[in-house]
Every structure is written in C-alpha cells, then in structure tokens.
Amino acid sequence: MNTRTRFAPSPTGHVHIGNMRAAIFNWLYARHTGGKFLLRVEDTDIERSTPEAIKTLLEALDWLGLDIDEEPLYQTTRMEAHLAAAEQLLVAGHAYREDKGGLGQGECIIFKMPGIDMEFHDEIKGTLRKPAADMADFVIVRSNGTPVFHIANVLDDIEQGVTHVIRGDDHVENTFRHIALYQALGAPVPKFAHLPMIINAQGKPYSKRDGDAFIGDFQSKGFLGDTLFNYLALLGWSPGDDREIMTREEMIEAFDLSAVRSSPAQMDLRKLLWMNGEYIRAMKPEDFAALARKELSAAGIDPGLDAEAVFALMQPRTKLTADIVPAVTFFFTEDYEYDEKAVQKKLLKDGAFQTLEKIIEIFQGLENFATETIDKALHEFVEQSGLGFGVVMPPIRIAVSGQPSGPDLAPTLAILGKDTVLARIRRTIEQFG
RNA sequence: GACCCCUUCGUUCAGCGGUUAGGACUCCAGGUUUUCAUCCUGGCAACACGGGUUCGAGUCCCGUAGGGGUCGCCA
C-alpha cells in the first residue's frame, strides 16, 4: 500500500501555525514512506474562500517547501458527489430524513450511528474507545441542501485515496463518526493520527487574538521558511536523539508518527529566534547576499554592485532577515539616523570631539585605508593617548553609523572608505560639537 | 455537566523498571572580541500529588488535582 497523506485546510486568508504543523507532519510522513502528499482545499465557505485566500495558502506551502504531488482537489467541485453519497446512505438505510427545526427549512439528512461501541487505533494516541451511548446521530446534509463537513471530508478522503489522516487533536471525537461513515459507504478505513495542539505563551490554545499564530507574520518578521519548518517539526516530535538543527533529508529519514508526543506544546519564540540565526549563519554567502539585496530593494535602497563585503560582515550577526536593512542602511546612504541615547551617552562627553579631531588627523595620514592599517592605527592611538578603547571607539562608530553597536569597526570603516569616513566624522562634529 | 485526552528543568525534546534524570533554548558567571552579535567554559533549574505493584518506579496500575479537547443544520 502506498501512503497518501493530505493537508485539508479551509482557506481563510490566514494560515494558522497549528494547521501548518499538521501540513508539515503530513508531508514528512508521506516523504518518509515514499508516498504522496496531497492538498485538498476545503473552500465551501464561499465568503472567506476568496482567490486571494487560496493564493495565501499556496504561498505558505511554498514558503515552507511543502511540495504537493497531485493537483489540489477543490471541495466546491465535489458537492454533487457528496449529495449523491448521502442519497446512497439514505437508500441503504444508514441515514434518514428529519426536520430538527434548526434552520426552519424542513428536513435534513441525518446519518445513523451504528449503535455499537467503537474503537480505533490512533497512530499517536494509541487505542481510543467510545461506547455507543455516547455517540449521537448527526446531520450530513442541511435542510438547505448543502453537505456538512463530515460527509464532505470523508468522501473527499476516499476520492483522493488518503491512507493516513494526520490532523489536529480537535478531530478526535469526529473520528468515530468518520469511521462509521467509511464503513457505511463500504470504503476502507484509513489510519488516523491526531496531533496535539500548539498553545501560546499563556498556555492557552491560540486564539484569533494571538497575532503571531499566523505564518505570514513569521515571514514578515524575518524568519526563514526552513527555520519554521525545522522548529515546528520539533514541536511534538524528535528524532529520538539530541539532534535539533536537521536537514530535510535527515528529518524525512527519521520521521515517525509513533514518536510524536501526545501532549500539547508551547512555542518558544526565543528558541525560534536562535534557530533562525543558526540557519542564517549556515547560509552560503551568495545566498545571504541575494536575500540581503532583496530586503534592501524592498526598502528602496540600492546597495550597488559592490556590497558583498557588507553582507559578509552582516551575515554572522543577523538573526532575522528583517534586521538586515536597519543594520546596513548607513553603508549605502548618508541619510542615516543618529541613535539619541548613544549620542547622549558616548558623543556628548568630555573629550569625545577632541578625540574625533585626532582621529581625523590620523586617518588623513593613512596611505592605505584598509582594515589592517586602520586597526593598527587605532590601536596605536589608544595606547599613546591612554584613553582606552571604550572611549575612543564609540564616538567613531556613532559618527559613521549613528549606531552604538554594529559590525567590527575597522572593516566597517574600510568598506565605507577614507573620504566617506572623514566626511561623516566632520559632519558629526559640526552637528553636535 | 457528560465523554475523551494530557501532566519530566521557565520552554522544548530525551529517558520506555536499576541513570549523579540527559540535550537544546532562555537565564546567570567567567573567557575571547575595541562595541554588539558570534564563539568557548562553567552554573542554576524538573519527574503535579497520593496510594499501590515490585528487591527496586520518572518509567506499570488506581485515584486526586490541574490543563486541554468534544458535545452545531461550523469546519
């Protein structure tokens, strides 16, 4: 039997982090078993399932690198099949019509539960049971003639040949109903695996208020798709050893549903941030440069062709791609802002401007304005003046970058070039001195 | 309320009857670095509680407590 898993979201315009983790686990399981990963778009909510919402969904999958193996199945195309199946259940005596008075539009079609105790083996939670008395019949076609989630979901899973239904914990109770449906329809029952919830920092399930529960937010905050994939894969699952930063191949190789924990997990943004830094540092320099260029271009800044040295300086110290632009802007424009606190603390201090005057003299005398010579000159000055690095360096940095901290100063100055450095120091003295 | 599920450092993941209960993130201390970040070293920190079973329990069983899910003509 070839494994077929699926991701079956309803497109709402926002892709929830918990949903996405379900997608990741489905994808990993399909890849691990050499099976197929399918997409079904449950777009029956016409108002919310706009083309933009669907686009958002597909982009999210793409961003996380979750490739699908067959054409997506759109649920709106399946309504006739759903209704036909309900009709079939009616004929076979598995369903009946009744006016429950809900919509006030007459009779709906109700599925009759088999009236026996049921149990199934959940690949994550183990064997789950439910006595017949606790399972009520349920509506499969509304009195307005539209099919309900349960029948649509089951029928489409049958249509797509899904062998493993891997979904959120909140569907555990539905599973008994769904299994009864499979059986009544004479279809093979797939295996089920229910993933524990992801909870927020307060230990509560993510609600609509938790803004950072949508994957688009992580993207715009500067996280990498690979980071989120890796982090989410590790939320509730581990390879069984101490590996954490793993390649896709390693995760695919090691993934197993039985190793998934059955208790809820909380996202730790700090660890996610750490992991993102790890991923960025591990990037090929040219990939990081391309990323940086993209960010800068989006911010309307042209780094020119010769910015590779700047990117090389930034890569090891970047944790979020969104941090790149503010950190490097001063390299590419004279229009950078001075950090007020830094100015107050380090620049408007006794001797700071005298120091800068001296630095101007020293730099003017440098034939070769390169990292090594600048470094050497600065060291000599610090020694001769007896001022100490903590007094000499900050004013220079603030003068050329406006920032209290940043990349190594000597290479920064070398990249900026002698003329720019001198001009900026002079300008700073004029402005604040 | 009924039914079901869950419970190891602050967080996360190990541990699947005998361990000084481990790794990672965070945090703290020290070192490297002219700053910050990185990096290195060290440290703090957990088996929810109560009963069993057993020579021996974080590991098995039963309770209790706490948390969560589900009880729609939503999905």
Short mmCIF file of C-alpha atoms (C1' of nucleotides) in Angstrom, two decimals:
data_model
loop_
_atom_site.label_atom_id
_atom_site.label_comp_id
_atom_site.label_asym_id
_atom_site.label_seq_id
_atom_site.Cartn_x
_atom_site.Cartn_y
_atom_site.Cartn_z
CA MET A 1 0.00 0.00 0.00
CA ASN A 2 1.33 3.37 -0.97
CA THR A 3 0.92 6.02 1.65
CA ARG A 4 -1.19 9.00 0.72
CA THR A 5 -1.48 11.86 3.17
CA ARG A 6 -3.26 15.14 2.75
CA PHE A 7 -3.47 18.65 4.03
CA ALA A 8 -7.08 19.85 4.01
CA PRO A 9 -7.34 23.46 5.13
CA SER A 10 -10.14 25.88 4.58
CA PRO A 11 -8.63 28.99 3.04
CA THR A 12 -9.42 31.97 5.24
CA GLY A 13 -6.68 34.36 4.25
CA HIS A 14 -4.58 33.48 7.26
CA VAL A 15 -2.70 30.25 7.63
CA HIS A 16 -2.60 29.20 11.22
CA ILE A 17 0.57 27.83 12.72
CA GLY A 18 -1.18 24.74 14.08
CA ASN A 19 -2.58 23.93 10.66
CA MET A 20 0.79 24.37 9.13
CA ARG A 21 2.37 21.98 11.53
CA ALA A 22 -0.26 19.42 10.55
CA ALA A 23 0.78 20.02 6.95
CA ILE A 24 4.43 19.53 7.85
CA PHE A 25 3.76 16.25 9.61
CA ASN A 26 1.66 15.00 6.70
CA TRP A 27 4.41 15.98 4.31
CA LEU A 28 7.14 14.38 6.40
CA TYR A 29 5.21 11.16 6.73
CA ALA A 30 4.49 10.97 3.02
CA ARG A 31 8.12 11.62 2.18
CA HIS A 32 9.35 9.19 4.81
CA THR A 33 7.23 6.39 3.43
CA GLY A 34 7.82 7.29 -0.20
CA GLY A 35 4.14 8.10 -0.60
CA LYS A 36 2.20 11.08 -1.88
CA PHE A 37 1.36 14.35 -0.18
CA LEU A 38 -1.93 15.80 -1.37
CA LEU A 39 -3.76 19.06 -0.95
CA ARG A 40 -7.47 19.48 -0.63
CA VAL A 41 -8.86 22.96 -0.43
CA GLU A 42 -11.99 22.97 1.69
CA ASP A 43 -13.36 26.08 0.11
CA THR A 44 -17.05 25.61 0.78
CA ASP A 45 -17.24 28.80 2.81
CA ILE A 46 -17.71 30.99 -0.24
CA GLU A 47 -17.37 34.27 1.61
CA ARG A 48 -14.00 33.55 3.11
CA SER A 49 -12.56 31.32 0.42
CA THR A 50 -11.56 34.06 -1.94
CA PRO A 51 -8.93 33.63 -4.66
CA GLU A 52 -6.59 35.73 -2.51
CA ALA A 53 -7.13 33.44 0.45
CA ILE A 54 -6.27 30.43 -1.69
CA LYS A 55 -3.21 32.21 -3.00
CA THR A 56 -2.08 32.94 0.55
CA LEU A 57 -2.44 29.28 1.35
CA LEU A 58 -0.42 28.11 -1.63
CA GLU A 59 2.27 30.66 -0.90
CA ALA A 60 2.53 29.45 2.66
CA LEU A 61 3.04 25.88 1.47
CA ASP A 62 5.64 27.04 -0.98
CA TRP A 63 7.44 29.15 1.60
CA LEU A 64 7.81 26.13 3.86
CA GLY A 65 8.89 23.94 0.98
CA LEU A 66 5.91 21.60 1.18
CA ASP A 67 5.53 20.40 -2.38
CA ILE A 68 2.34 18.60 -3.31
CA ASP A 69 2.29 15.58 -5.58
CA GLU A 70 -1.03 15.90 -7.34
CA GLU A 71 -3.39 18.62 -8.41
CA PRO A 72 -5.26 20.09 -5.45
CA LEU A 73 -8.83 18.95 -5.04
CA TYR A 74 -11.23 21.83 -4.52
CA GLN A 75 -14.14 20.82 -2.37
CA THR A 76 -16.59 23.11 -4.13
CA THR A 77 -16.30 20.88 -7.18
CA ARG A 78 -17.49 17.90 -5.21
CA MET A 79 -20.90 18.91 -3.97
CA GLU A 80 -22.83 16.63 -6.29
CA ALA A 81 -20.78 13.64 -5.25
CA HIS A 82 -21.36 14.47 -1.60
CA LEU A 83 -25.11 14.69 -2.09
CA ALA A 84 -25.17 11.50 -4.14
CA ALA A 85 -23.38 9.68 -1.34
CA ALA A 86 -25.89 10.98 1.18
CA GLU A 87 -28.65 9.73 -1.08
CA GLN A 88 -26.94 6.36 -1.23
CA LEU A 89 -26.76 6.20 2.56
CA LEU A 90 -30.43 7.05 2.70
CA VAL A 91 -31.30 4.22 0.35
CA ALA A 92 -29.12 1.76 2.24
CA GLY A 93 -30.81 2.69 5.49
CA HIS A 94 -27.74 4.30 7.03
CA ALA A 95 -29.42 7.67 7.08
CA TYR A 96 -32.84 9.18 7.48
CA ARG A 97 -34.66 12.43 6.94
CA GLU A 98 -35.95 14.50 9.79
CA ASP A 99 -36.97 18.04 10.49
CA LYS A 100 -34.99 19.03 13.54
CA GLY A 101 -36.25 22.56 13.24
CA GLY A 102 -32.77 24.05 13.15
CA LEU A 103 -32.79 26.15 10.02
CA GLY A 104 -36.54 26.20 9.78
CA GLN A 105 -36.27 24.96 6.21
CA GLY A 106 -37.65 21.49 6.65
CA GLU A 107 -35.95 18.12 6.66
CA CYS A 108 -32.24 17.45 6.72
CA ILE A 109 -30.44 14.15 6.18
CA ILE A 110 -29.11 12.53 9.32
CA PHE A 111 -26.56 9.77 9.49
CA LYS A 112 -27.46 6.91 11.78
CA MET A 113 -24.62 5.79 14.00
CA PRO A 114 -24.32 2.00 14.08
CA GLY A 115 -25.31 1.79 17.73
CA ILE A 116 -22.34 -0.28 18.78
CA ASP A 117 -19.28 0.51 20.88
CA MET A 118 -16.41 1.65 18.71
CA GLU A 119 -12.67 1.82 18.95
CA PHE A 120 -9.79 2.72 16.69
CA HIS A 121 -6.05 2.77 16.90
CA ASP A 122 -4.64 6.26 16.75
CA GLU A 123 -1.07 6.22 15.47
CA ILE A 124 -0.11 8.78 18.09
CA LYS A 125 -2.51 8.33 20.97
CA GLY A 126 -2.97 4.58 20.90
CA THR A 127 -6.32 2.85 21.15
CA LEU A 128 -9.31 5.10 21.72
CA ARG A 129 -12.78 3.83 22.57
CA LYS A 130 -16.25 5.21 22.76
CA PRO A 131 -19.41 3.48 23.94
CA ALA A 132 -22.44 3.50 21.66
CA ALA A 133 -24.43 5.55 24.13
CA ASP A 134 -22.01 8.45 23.78
CA MET A 135 -22.34 8.73 20.04
CA ALA A 136 -25.32 10.52 18.58
CA ASP A 137 -26.58 10.55 15.01
CA PHE A 138 -25.50 13.62 13.09
CA VAL A 139 -26.55 15.79 10.19
CA ILE A 140 -24.80 15.16 6.88
CA VAL A 141 -26.97 17.30 4.60
CA ARG A 142 -28.53 20.51 5.81
CA SER A 143 -32.15 21.31 5.19
CA ASN A 144 -30.97 23.88 2.66
CA GLY A 145 -29.47 21.05 0.67
CA THR A 146 -25.78 21.63 1.35
CA PRO A 147 -23.50 18.85 2.61
CA VAL A 148 -21.92 19.10 6.05
CA PHE A 149 -18.20 18.85 6.78
CA HIS A 150 -18.28 15.21 7.92
CA ILE A 151 -19.61 13.69 4.73
CA ALA A 152 -17.62 16.05 2.52
CA ASN A 153 -14.40 15.36 4.37
CA VAL A 154 -14.77 11.59 4.37
CA LEU A 155 -15.90 11.39 0.80
CA ASP A 156 -13.05 13.53 -0.45
CA ASP A 157 -10.55 11.50 1.50
CA ILE A 158 -11.95 8.43 -0.21
CA GLU A 159 -11.79 10.22 -3.57
CA GLN A 160 -8.17 11.18 -3.02
CA GLY A 161 -7.28 7.72 -1.78
CA VAL A 162 -5.99 9.02 1.53
CA THR A 163 -4.46 6.25 3.62
CA HIS A 164 -3.37 8.28 6.64
CA VAL A 165 -5.40 11.08 8.10
CA ILE A 166 -3.00 13.19 10.14
CA ARG A 167 -4.81 16.14 11.69
CA GLY A 168 -5.30 18.18 14.82
CA ASP A 169 -6.34 16.85 18.17
CA ASP A 170 -9.66 18.62 17.91
CA HIS A 171 -10.85 15.97 15.45
CA VAL A 172 -10.51 13.01 17.78
CA GLU A 173 -14.21 12.88 18.58
CA ASN A 174 -15.13 13.24 14.92
CA THR A 175 -13.08 10.20 14.07
CA PHE A 176 -15.67 7.81 15.45
CA ARG A 177 -18.29 9.39 13.21
CA HIS A 178 -15.99 9.34 10.25
CA ILE A 179 -15.12 5.70 10.68
CA ALA A 180 -18.83 4.87 10.80
CA LEU A 181 -19.23 6.79 7.55
CA TYR A 182 -16.40 4.93 5.84
CA GLN A 183 -17.95 1.66 6.88
CA ALA A 184 -21.45 2.62 5.78
CA LEU A 185 -20.05 3.74 2.44
CA GLY A 186 -18.22 0.44 2.08
CA ALA A 187 -14.87 2.19 1.86
CA PRO A 188 -11.63 1.08 3.51
CA VAL A 189 -10.96 2.97 6.75
CA PRO A 190 -7.70 4.91 6.71
CA LYS A 191 -5.31 5.16 9.62
CA PHE A 192 -5.66 8.15 11.88
CA ALA A 193 -3.12 10.21 13.79
CA HIS A 194 -4.10 13.17 15.95
CA LEU A 195 -1.54 15.84 16.64
CA PRO A 196 -1.50 17.65 19.98
CA MET A 197 -2.32 21.32 19.99
CA ILE A 198 0.12 24.15 19.93
CA ILE A 199 -0.52 26.54 22.79
CA ASN A 200 0.51 30.15 23.29
CA ALA A 201 2.79 31.69 25.89
CA GLN A 202 -0.08 31.79 28.35
CA GLY A 203 -0.53 28.07 27.97
CA LYS A 204 -3.84 28.55 26.21
CA PRO A 205 -4.80 27.49 22.71
CA TYR A 206 -4.01 30.12 20.14
CA SER A 207 -6.96 32.36 19.63
CA LYS A 208 -7.67 34.83 16.91
CA ARG A 209 -6.06 37.46 19.05
CA ASP A 210 -2.64 35.85 19.00
CA GLY A 211 -1.24 37.74 16.08
CA ASP A 212 1.91 35.68 15.86
CA ALA A 213 -0.01 32.50 15.27
CA PHE A 214 -0.17 33.10 11.54
CA ILE A 215 2.65 32.03 9.38
CA GLY A 216 2.60 35.19 7.28
CA ASP A 217 3.62 37.06 10.40
CA PHE A 218 6.65 34.89 10.91
CA GLN A 219 7.65 35.53 7.35
CA SER A 220 7.32 39.28 7.63
CA LYS A 221 9.14 39.32 10.94
CA GLY A 222 12.16 37.91 9.18
CA PHE A 223 12.09 34.19 9.87
CA LEU A 224 13.18 31.74 7.21
CA GLY A 225 10.82 29.09 5.94
CA ASP A 226 13.41 26.45 6.69
CA THR A 227 13.67 27.63 10.26
CA LEU A 228 9.96 27.46 10.87
CA PHE A 229 9.79 24.06 9.24
CA ASN A 230 12.56 22.71 11.43
CA TYR A 231 11.20 24.30 14.58
CA LEU A 232 7.63 23.17 14.02
CA ALA A 233 8.72 19.66 13.13
CA LEU A 234 10.42 19.53 16.52
CA LEU A 235 7.33 20.69 18.35
CA GLY A 236 5.87 17.40 19.43
CA TRP A 237 8.33 15.23 17.62
CA SER A 238 12.01 14.40 17.90
CA PRO A 239 14.26 12.02 16.04
CA GLY A 240 14.84 10.17 19.30
CA ASP A 241 18.31 11.52 19.81
CA ASP A 242 19.61 15.00 20.55
CA ARG A 243 19.65 16.35 17.02
CA GLU A 244 17.80 19.63 16.60
CA ILE A 245 19.08 21.50 13.57
CA MET A 246 18.41 18.98 10.86
CA THR A 247 18.24 18.94 7.10
CA ARG A 248 15.03 17.99 5.36
CA GLU A 249 16.60 14.71 4.39
CA GLU A 250 17.51 13.93 7.98
CA MET A 251 14.02 14.76 9.16
CA ILE A 252 12.40 12.70 6.43
CA GLU A 253 14.66 9.80 7.26
CA ALA A 254 13.97 9.94 10.99
CA PHE A 255 10.31 10.87 10.98
CA ASP A 256 7.84 8.51 12.54
CA LEU A 257 4.29 9.05 13.74
CA SER A 258 4.75 6.77 16.71
CA ALA A 259 7.44 9.11 18.01
CA VAL A 260 5.08 12.06 18.11
CA ARG A 261 4.20 13.15 21.63
CA SER A 262 0.58 13.32 22.63
CA SER A 263 0.75 16.32 24.91
CA PRO A 264 0.34 19.94 23.87
CA ALA A 265 3.42 22.03 23.14
CA GLN A 266 4.15 25.69 23.54
CA MET A 267 6.01 27.76 21.02
CA ASP A 268 9.16 29.39 22.32
CA LEU A 269 9.88 32.44 20.21
CA ARG A 270 13.35 32.80 21.72
CA LYS A 271 14.36 29.38 20.57
CA LEU A 272 12.88 30.05 17.18
CA LEU A 273 14.96 33.22 17.01
CA TRP A 274 18.10 31.35 17.98
CA MET A 275 17.40 28.72 15.36
CA ASN A 276 16.84 31.37 12.72
CA GLY A 277 20.26 32.83 13.48
CA GLU A 278 21.75 29.38 13.11
CA TYR A 279 20.09 28.96 9.73
CA ILE A 280 21.22 32.36 8.55
CA ARG A 281 24.79 31.75 9.62
CA ALA A 282 24.76 28.44 7.78
CA MET A 283 23.66 30.02 4.52
CA LYS A 284 26.02 30.23 1.59
CA PRO A 285 27.39 33.78 1.45
CA GLU A 286 25.92 34.30 -2.00
CA ASP A 287 22.51 33.19 -0.80
CA PHE A 288 22.68 35.58 2.10
CA ALA A 289 23.77 38.35 -0.23
CA ALA A 290 20.83 37.65 -2.50
CA LEU A 291 18.50 37.74 0.47
CA ALA A 292 20.00 40.99 1.70
CA ARG A 293 19.65 42.56 -1.74
CA LYS A 294 16.03 41.54 -1.81
CA GLU A 295 15.37 43.11 1.58
CA LEU A 296 17.17 46.29 0.64
CA SER A 297 15.44 46.56 -2.66
CA ALA A 298 12.08 46.18 -0.93
CA ALA A 299 13.11 49.04 1.35
CA GLY A 300 14.02 51.18 -1.62
CA ILE A 301 17.74 51.07 -1.01
CA ASP A 302 20.20 50.36 -3.78
CA PRO A 303 23.31 48.72 -2.37
CA GLY A 304 25.12 48.93 -5.67
CA LEU A 305 27.09 46.10 -7.12
CA ASP A 306 29.93 46.13 -4.65
CA ALA A 307 28.14 45.36 -1.41
CA GLU A 308 29.31 41.80 -0.87
CA ALA A 309 31.77 42.85 1.81
CA VAL A 310 28.96 44.48 3.77
CA PHE A 311 26.83 41.37 3.55
CA ALA A 312 29.73 39.19 4.61
CA LEU A 313 30.13 41.40 7.66
CA MET A 314 26.43 41.17 8.48
CA GLN A 315 25.70 37.52 7.93
CA PRO A 316 27.18 36.12 11.15
CA ARG A 317 25.36 38.71 13.24
CA THR A 318 21.91 38.51 11.67
CA LYS A 319 19.10 36.71 13.43
CA LEU A 320 16.14 37.98 11.47
CA THR A 321 16.19 38.92 7.82
CA ALA A 322 14.13 41.95 8.78
CA ASP A 323 17.10 43.19 10.82
CA ILE A 324 19.34 43.50 7.80
CA VAL A 325 18.02 46.74 6.40
CA PRO A 326 18.23 48.88 9.54
CA ALA A 327 21.66 47.46 10.34
CA VAL A 328 23.29 48.21 6.99
CA THR A 329 21.47 51.28 5.78
CA PHE A 330 24.34 53.58 6.81
CA PHE A 331 26.63 51.80 4.37
CA PHE A 332 24.56 52.88 1.41
CA THR A 333 23.26 56.32 2.23
CA GLU A 334 24.26 59.49 4.03
CA ASP A 335 20.72 59.72 5.25
CA TYR A 336 21.03 57.60 8.38
CA GLU A 337 19.69 58.50 11.79
CA TYR A 338 21.65 59.05 14.97
CA ASP A 339 20.63 56.92 17.91
CA GLU A 340 19.73 59.51 20.51
CA LYS A 341 20.72 57.55 23.55
CA ALA A 342 24.07 56.71 22.02
CA VAL A 343 24.72 60.34 21.19
CA GLN A 344 23.90 61.41 24.72
CA LYS A 345 25.96 58.72 26.33
CA LYS A 346 29.05 58.48 24.20
CA LEU A 347 29.28 61.52 21.99
CA LEU A 348 28.29 64.43 24.20
CA LYS A 349 31.01 63.60 26.66
CA ASP A 350 34.19 65.36 27.65
CA GLY A 351 36.85 64.83 25.09
CA ALA A 352 34.79 62.97 22.53
CA PHE A 353 35.11 65.67 19.92
CA GLN A 354 38.78 66.22 20.59
CA THR A 355 39.22 62.51 20.09
CA LEU A 356 37.37 62.67 16.80
CA GLU A 357 39.58 65.59 15.67
CA LYS A 358 42.63 63.49 16.40
CA ILE A 359 41.15 60.53 14.57
CA ILE A 360 40.60 62.71 11.53
CA GLU A 361 44.28 63.64 11.57
CA ILE A 362 45.34 60.03 11.92
CA PHE A 363 43.06 58.78 9.17
CA GLN A 364 44.19 61.56 6.87
CA GLY A 365 47.69 60.30 7.25
CA LEU A 366 46.83 56.76 6.31
CA GLU A 367 48.00 55.91 2.81
CA ASN A 368 46.26 52.59 2.66
CA PHE A 369 42.82 52.80 4.23
CA ALA A 370 42.36 49.07 4.81
CA THR A 371 41.12 47.00 7.74
CA GLU A 372 44.59 46.09 8.97
CA THR A 373 46.09 49.56 8.77
CA ILE A 374 43.05 51.15 10.36
CA ASP A 375 43.12 48.59 13.09
CA LYS A 376 46.80 49.21 13.70
CA ALA A 377 46.38 52.97 13.73
CA LEU A 378 43.54 52.80 16.18
CA HIS A 379 45.47 50.53 18.50
CA GLU A 380 48.45 52.84 18.43
CA PHE A 381 46.29 55.84 19.15
CA VAL A 382 44.59 54.12 22.05
CA GLU A 383 47.95 53.22 23.51
CA GLN A 384 49.59 56.60 23.03
CA SER A 385 46.62 58.61 24.23
CA GLY A 386 45.99 56.29 27.12
CA LEU A 387 42.27 56.78 26.57
CA GLY A 388 41.20 53.18 26.22
CA PHE A 389 39.10 51.52 23.52
CA GLY A 390 35.87 52.18 25.33
CA VAL A 391 36.43 55.90 24.98
CA VAL A 392 37.91 56.03 21.50
CA MET A 393 35.77 53.60 19.53
CA PRO A 394 32.18 54.55 20.36
CA PRO A 395 32.36 58.13 19.07
CA ILE A 396 33.80 56.94 15.79
CA ARG A 397 31.16 54.32 15.38
CA ILE A 398 28.37 56.73 16.18
CA ALA A 399 29.82 59.30 13.82
CA VAL A 400 29.92 56.98 10.82
CA SER A 401 26.85 54.86 11.51
CA GLY A 402 24.68 56.65 14.02
CA GLN A 403 24.55 53.40 15.97
CA PRO A 404 26.04 52.42 19.33
CA SER A 405 26.96 48.97 18.09
CA GLY A 406 27.44 47.13 14.86
CA PRO A 407 29.92 45.11 12.87
CA ASP A 408 33.64 45.26 13.63
CA LEU A 409 34.67 48.86 13.35
CA ALA A 410 37.88 48.58 11.33
CA PRO A 411 36.36 46.63 8.43
CA THR A 412 33.31 48.86 8.57
CA LEU A 413 35.50 51.93 8.14
CA ALA A 414 37.49 50.27 5.40
CA ILE A 415 34.35 49.47 3.47
CA LEU A 416 33.00 52.99 3.85
CA GLY A 417 36.28 54.39 2.55
CA LYS A 418 38.51 57.16 3.75
CA ASP A 419 36.63 60.05 2.17
CA THR A 420 33.26 58.99 3.48
CA VAL A 421 34.59 58.31 6.96
CA LEU A 422 36.32 61.68 7.18
CA ALA A 423 33.28 63.50 5.82
CA ARG A 424 30.97 61.78 8.27
CA ILE A 425 33.18 62.49 11.25
CA ARG A 426 33.45 66.14 10.26
CA ARG A 427 29.73 66.37 9.75
CA THR A 428 29.09 64.80 13.14
CA ILE A 429 31.38 67.27 14.85
CA GLU A 430 29.61 70.15 13.15
CA GLN A 431 26.19 68.85 14.02
CA PHE A 432 26.77 68.01 17.66
CA GLY A 433 30.04 69.68 18.62
"C1'" G B 1 -22.23 18.82 33.42
"C1'" A B 2 -21.07 14.25 30.25
"C1'" C B 3 -17.37 11.69 27.39
"C1'" C B 4 -12.27 11.63 25.97
"C1'" C B 5 -7.10 13.20 26.16
"C1'" C B 6 -2.72 15.25 28.58
"C1'" U B 7 0.98 16.09 33.01
"C1'" U B 8 9.86 15.34 33.30
"C1'" C B 9 14.03 21.89 34.38
"C1'" G B 10 10.75 28.63 32.73
"C1'" U B 11 10.18 26.34 27.38
"C1'" U B 12 11.16 22.14 24.29
"C1'" C B 13 12.76 17.19 23.36
"C1'" A B 14 15.25 12.54 25.60
"C1'" G B 15 14.54 8.77 29.28
"C1'" C B 16 10.36 3.30 27.62
"C1'" G B 17 11.82 -0.89 35.95
"C1'" G B 18 18.05 -0.14 38.34
"C1'" U B 19 20.71 6.90 35.32
"C1'" U B 20 24.92 11.56 39.62
"C1'" A B 21 17.39 12.15 35.44
"C1'" G B 22 20.41 13.96 29.66
"C1'" G B 23 20.45 17.60 25.25
"C1'" A B 24 18.77 22.36 23.31
"C1'" C B 25 16.73 27.42 24.07
"C1'" U B 26 16.43 31.09 27.93
"C1'" C B 27 18.92 32.94 32.24
"C1'" C B 28 23.49 33.65 35.38
"C1'" A B 29 29.06 33.68 35.90
"C1'" G B 30 33.80 33.70 33.50
"C1'" G B 31 36.84 33.87 28.88
"C1'" U B 32 37.58 35.63 23.60
"C1'" U B 33 36.11 40.27 20.85
"C1'" U B 34 37.63 47.85 20.51
"C1'" U B 35 31.19 47.67 20.90
"C1'" C B 36 27.16 44.40 19.88
"C1'" A B 37 26.40 39.62 17.92
"C1'" U B 38 29.10 35.11 17.38
"C1'" C B 39 32.29 31.62 19.78
"C1'" C B 40 34.38 28.82 24.27
"C1'" U B 41 33.98 27.19 29.56
"C1'" G B 42 31.11 26.59 33.80
"C1'" G B 43 26.49 27.07 36.51
"C1'" C B 44 21.12 27.47 38.11
"C1'" A B 45 16.85 24.59 37.12
"C1'" A B 46 12.21 19.23 36.55
"C1'" C B 47 9.82 13.72 37.31
"C1'" A B 48 1.97 17.62 39.74
"C1'" C B 49 0.19 14.96 44.29
"C1'" G B 50 -1.42 10.41 46.91
"C1'" G B 51 -1.81 5.33 47.02
"C1'" G B 52 -0.44 0.63 45.21
"C1'" U B 53 2.65 -3.47 42.21
"C1'" U B 54 7.98 -4.60 42.72
"C1'" C B 55 14.09 -6.22 45.77
"C1'" G B 56 13.77 -1.59 43.05
"C1'" A B 57 9.15 3.37 39.74
"C1'" G B 58 10.02 9.40 36.22
"C1'" U B 59 9.12 4.70 33.83
"C1'" C B 60 3.46 -0.21 35.31
"C1'" C B 61 -1.72 0.16 37.84
"C1'" C B 62 -5.54 3.08 40.53
"C1'" G B 63 -7.12 7.56 42.40
"C1'" U B 64 -6.77 13.12 43.20
"C1'" A B 65 -5.57 17.80 41.35
"C1'" G B 66 -4.54 20.89 37.28
"C1'" G B 67 -4.74 21.73 31.97
"C1'" G B 68 -6.99 20.70 27.24
"C1'" G B 69 -10.50 18.73 23.55
"C1'" U B 70 -15.52 17.48 22.10
"C1'" C B 71 -20.55 17.68 22.98
"C1'" G B 72 -23.84 22.73 15.99
"C1'" C B 73 -28.16 22.02 10.09
"C1'" C B 74 -19.11 25.48 11.96
"C1'" A B 75 -15.02 23.25 9.90
#
